[in-house]
PDB file of C-alpha atoms in Angstrom:
ATOM      1  CA  MET I   1     102.559  95.693  93.992  1.00 69.00           C
ATOM      2  CA  SER I   2     105.603  97.690  93.016  1.00 91.00           C
ATOM      3  CA  SER I   3     107.468  96.886  89.829  1.00 94.00           C
ATOM      4  CA  TYR I   4     110.492  98.608  91.404  1.00 95.00           C
ATOM      5  CA  ALA I   5     110.424  96.304  94.454  1.00 97.00           C
ATOM      6  CA  LEU I   6     109.884  93.278  92.209  1.00 98.00           C
ATOM      7  CA  GLN I   7     112.792  94.374  90.009  1.00 97.00           C
ATOM      8  CA  ARG I   8     115.056  94.545  93.064  1.00 97.00           C
ATOM      9  CA  LEU I   9     114.000  91.046  94.123  1.00 97.00           C
ATOM     10  CA  ALA I  10     114.484  89.740  90.573  1.00 97.00           C
ATOM     11  CA  GLU I  11     117.971  91.268  90.412  1.00 96.00           C
ATOM     12  CA  ARG I  12     118.816  89.754  93.803  1.00 96.00           C
ATOM     13  CA  ASP I  13     117.719  86.308  92.627  1.00 95.00           C
ATOM     14  CA  GLY I  14     119.082  86.517  89.078  1.00 93.00           C
ATOM     15  CA  ILE I  15     115.691  86.493  87.326  1.00 95.00           C
ATOM     16  CA  ARG I  16     115.810  88.388  84.042  1.00 94.00           C
ATOM     17  CA  VAL I  17     113.990  88.748  80.757  1.00 96.00           C
ATOM     18  CA  TYR I  18     115.282  85.920  78.566  1.00 93.00           C
ATOM     19  CA  SER I  19     113.376  87.031  75.476  1.00 94.00           C
ATOM     20  CA  ALA I  20     110.736  89.586  74.574  1.00 97.00           C
ATOM     21  CA  LYS I  21     109.029  89.522  71.178  1.00 97.00           C
ATOM     22  CA  ARG I  22     106.979  92.513  70.084  1.00 97.00           C
ATOM     23  CA  ILE I  23     103.290  91.782  69.455  1.00 95.00           C
ATOM     24  CA  PRO I  24     100.373  94.153  68.838  1.00 94.00           C
ATOM     25  CA  GLY I  25      99.745  95.937  72.128  1.00 93.00           C
ATOM     26  CA  GLY I  26     102.771  94.606  74.004  1.00 95.00           C
ATOM     27  CA  TRP I  27     105.255  91.758  74.219  1.00 97.00           C
ATOM     28  CA  ARG I  28     105.513  87.992  74.538  1.00 96.00           C
ATOM     29  CA  VAL I  29     108.004  87.382  77.329  1.00 97.00           C
ATOM     30  CA  HIS I  30     110.084  84.543  78.785  1.00 95.00           C
ATOM     31  CA  LEU I  31     111.720  85.088  82.202  1.00 96.00           C
ATOM     32  CA  THR I  32     114.745  83.064  83.256  1.00 91.00           C
ATOM     33  CA  TYR I  33     114.619  80.977  86.378  1.00 91.00           C
ATOM     34  CA  PRO I  34     116.563  82.230  89.428  1.00 91.00           C
ATOM     35  CA  SER I  35     120.335  81.780  89.296  1.00 86.00           C
ATOM     36  CA  SER I  36     120.050  79.188  92.091  1.00 87.00           C
ATOM     37  CA  LYS I  37     118.160  76.918  89.662  1.00 86.00           C
ATOM     38  CA  PHE I  38     120.992  77.216  87.129  1.00 82.00           C
ATOM     39  CA  GLU I  39     123.488  76.290  89.865  1.00 82.00           C
ATOM     40  CA  GLU I  40     121.309  73.379  90.968  1.00 83.00           C
ATOM     41  CA  LEU I  41     121.202  72.042  87.392  1.00 81.00           C
ATOM     42  CA  GLY I  42     124.840  72.852  86.602  1.00 85.00           C
ATOM     43  CA  ALA I  43     123.609  74.999  83.711  1.00 83.00           C
ATOM     44  CA  ASP I  44     125.218  77.981  82.035  1.00 81.00           C
ATOM     45  CA  PRO I  45     123.461  81.350  82.679  1.00 72.00           C
ATOM     46  CA  GLY I  46     122.861  81.668  78.932  1.00 74.00           C
ATOM     47  CA  ASP I  47     120.956  78.382  78.746  1.00 78.00           C
ATOM     48  CA  PRO I  48     117.240  78.726  77.967  1.00 77.00           C
ATOM     49  CA  ILE I  49     115.904  77.650  81.349  1.00 84.00           C
ATOM     50  CA  CYS I  50     112.909  79.924  81.480  1.00 89.00           C
ATOM     51  CA  THR I  51     109.173  80.285  81.922  1.00 91.00           C
ATOM     52  CA  PRO I  52     106.730  79.528  79.153  1.00 93.00           C
ATOM     53  CA  GLU I  53     105.957  82.548  77.000  1.00 93.00           C
ATOM     54  CA  TRP I  54     103.309  84.887  78.474  1.00 96.00           C
ATOM     55  CA  PRO I  55     102.072  88.287  77.287  1.00 96.00           C
ATOM     56  CA  CYS I  56     103.011  91.586  78.889  1.00 96.00           C
ATOM     57  CA  LEU I  57     101.060  94.595  77.673  1.00 94.00           C
ATOM     58  CA  THR I  58     103.566  97.354  78.381  1.00 91.00           C
ATOM     59  CA  PRO I  59     104.399  99.662  75.468  1.00 91.00           C
ATOM     60  CA  HIS I  60     108.071  99.777  76.507  1.00 92.00           C
ATOM     61  CA  GLN I  61     110.773  97.107  76.534  1.00 94.00           C
ATOM     62  CA  PRO I  62     109.767  94.988  79.538  1.00 96.00           C
ATOM     63  CA  SER I  63     111.867  94.537  82.672  1.00 97.00           C
ATOM     64  CA  ALA I  64     111.656  91.484  84.915  1.00 97.00           C
ATOM     65  CA  GLY I  65     110.035  93.571  87.671  1.00 97.00           C
ATOM     66  CA  GLY I  66     107.496  95.104  85.312  1.00 96.00           C
ATOM     67  CA  VAL I  67     106.581  91.729  83.877  1.00 97.00           C
ATOM     68  CA  LEU I  68     106.202  90.187  87.340  1.00 98.00           C
ATOM     69  CA  ALA I  69     104.070  93.139  88.492  1.00 97.00           C
ATOM     70  CA  GLU I  70     101.737  92.756  85.515  1.00 96.00           C
ATOM     71  CA  TRP I  71     101.500  88.992  85.903  1.00 97.00           C
ATOM     72  CA  PHE I  72     100.706  89.252  89.640  1.00 97.00           C
ATOM     73  CA  ALA I  73      98.105  91.959  88.863  1.00 96.00           C
ATOM     74  CA  THR I  74      96.539  89.667  86.246  1.00 96.00           C
ATOM     75  CA  ILE I  75      96.324  86.849  88.796  1.00 96.00           C
ATOM     76  CA  ALA I  76      94.646  89.256  91.255  1.00 96.00           C
ATOM     77  CA  GLY I  77      92.129  90.336  88.603  1.00 95.00           C
ATOM     78  CA  GLN I  78      93.656  93.816  88.351  1.00 95.00           C
ATOM     79  CA  GLY I  79      95.761  93.420  85.210  1.00 93.00           C
ATOM     80  CA  PRO I  80      95.354  95.169  81.880  1.00 91.00           C
ATOM     81  CA  GLU I  81      93.295  92.243  80.570  1.00 89.00           C
ATOM     82  CA  THR I  82      90.960  89.649  82.053  1.00 91.00           C
ATOM     83  CA  PRO I  83      91.854  86.203  80.750  1.00 94.00           C
ATOM     84  CA  PRO I  84      89.677  83.133  81.394  1.00 96.00           C
ATOM     85  CA  PRO I  85      90.085  81.471  84.830  1.00 96.00           C
ATOM     86  CA  GLN I  86      92.020  78.507  83.422  1.00 97.00           C
ATOM     87  CA  VAL I  87      94.587  80.875  81.861  1.00 96.00           C
ATOM     88  CA  VAL I  88      94.943  82.760  85.163  1.00 97.00           C
ATOM     89  CA  ALA I  89      95.416  79.423  86.977  1.00 97.00           C
ATOM     90  CA  ALA I  90      98.124  78.375  84.493  1.00 97.00           C
ATOM     91  CA  LEU I  91      99.927  81.718  84.874  1.00 97.00           C
ATOM     92  CA  LYS I  92      99.784  81.382  88.670  1.00 97.00           C
ATOM     93  CA  GLN I  93     101.227  77.844  88.492  1.00 96.00           C
ATOM     94  CA  ASP I  94     104.046  79.043  86.221  1.00 96.00           C
ATOM     95  CA  LEU I  95     104.864  81.868  88.656  1.00 96.00           C
ATOM     96  CA  LYS I  96     104.846  79.469  91.606  1.00 96.00           C
ATOM     97  CA  HIS I  97     107.154  77.151  89.695  1.00 92.00           C
ATOM     98  CA  LEU I  98     109.447  80.063  88.756  1.00 94.00           C
ATOM     99  CA  LEU I  99     109.639  81.575  92.241  1.00 96.00           C
ATOM    100  CA  GLY I 100     109.377  78.441  94.368  1.00 93.00           C
ATOM    101  CA  ASP I 101     109.507  79.167  98.097  1.00 93.00           C
ATOM    102  CA  LYS I 102     109.953  82.905  97.357  1.00 96.00           C
ATOM    103  CA  TYR I 103     106.504  83.197  95.732  1.00 97.00           C
ATOM    104  CA  LYS I 104     104.893  84.801  98.814  1.00 97.00           C
ATOM    105  CA  GLU I 105     107.769  87.267  99.204  1.00 97.00           C
ATOM    106  CA  TYR I 106     107.354  88.405  95.597  1.00 97.00           C
ATOM    107  CA  LYS I 107     103.574  88.528  95.922  1.00 96.00           C
ATOM    108  CA  ARG I 108     103.901  90.892  98.924  1.00 94.00           C
ATOM    109  CA  ALA I 109     106.361  93.229  97.165  1.00 92.00           C
TER     110      ALA I 109
END
């Protein structure tokens, strides 16, 4: 899974880091929903329509592609940490909700 390819898809779809709070060892991150969701809801791009907060263990300011790459790796059991199965299932559901019918495309990137 390439963070570069995921970043390109995120840019195409308008997914971006809404907020990133520094925590020991990484960040707590919210990603915005795709721009199509904002259009569907008649929302302003600055509105807080985003994912629940999830950790990202990169030492650098996270990008949408980097966050997605880490979250997909975590779901596949190859991430920097191994959370309990129920946490992995919740993360997967949040990603499916975020990406909708594009989930498989992102997962293949």
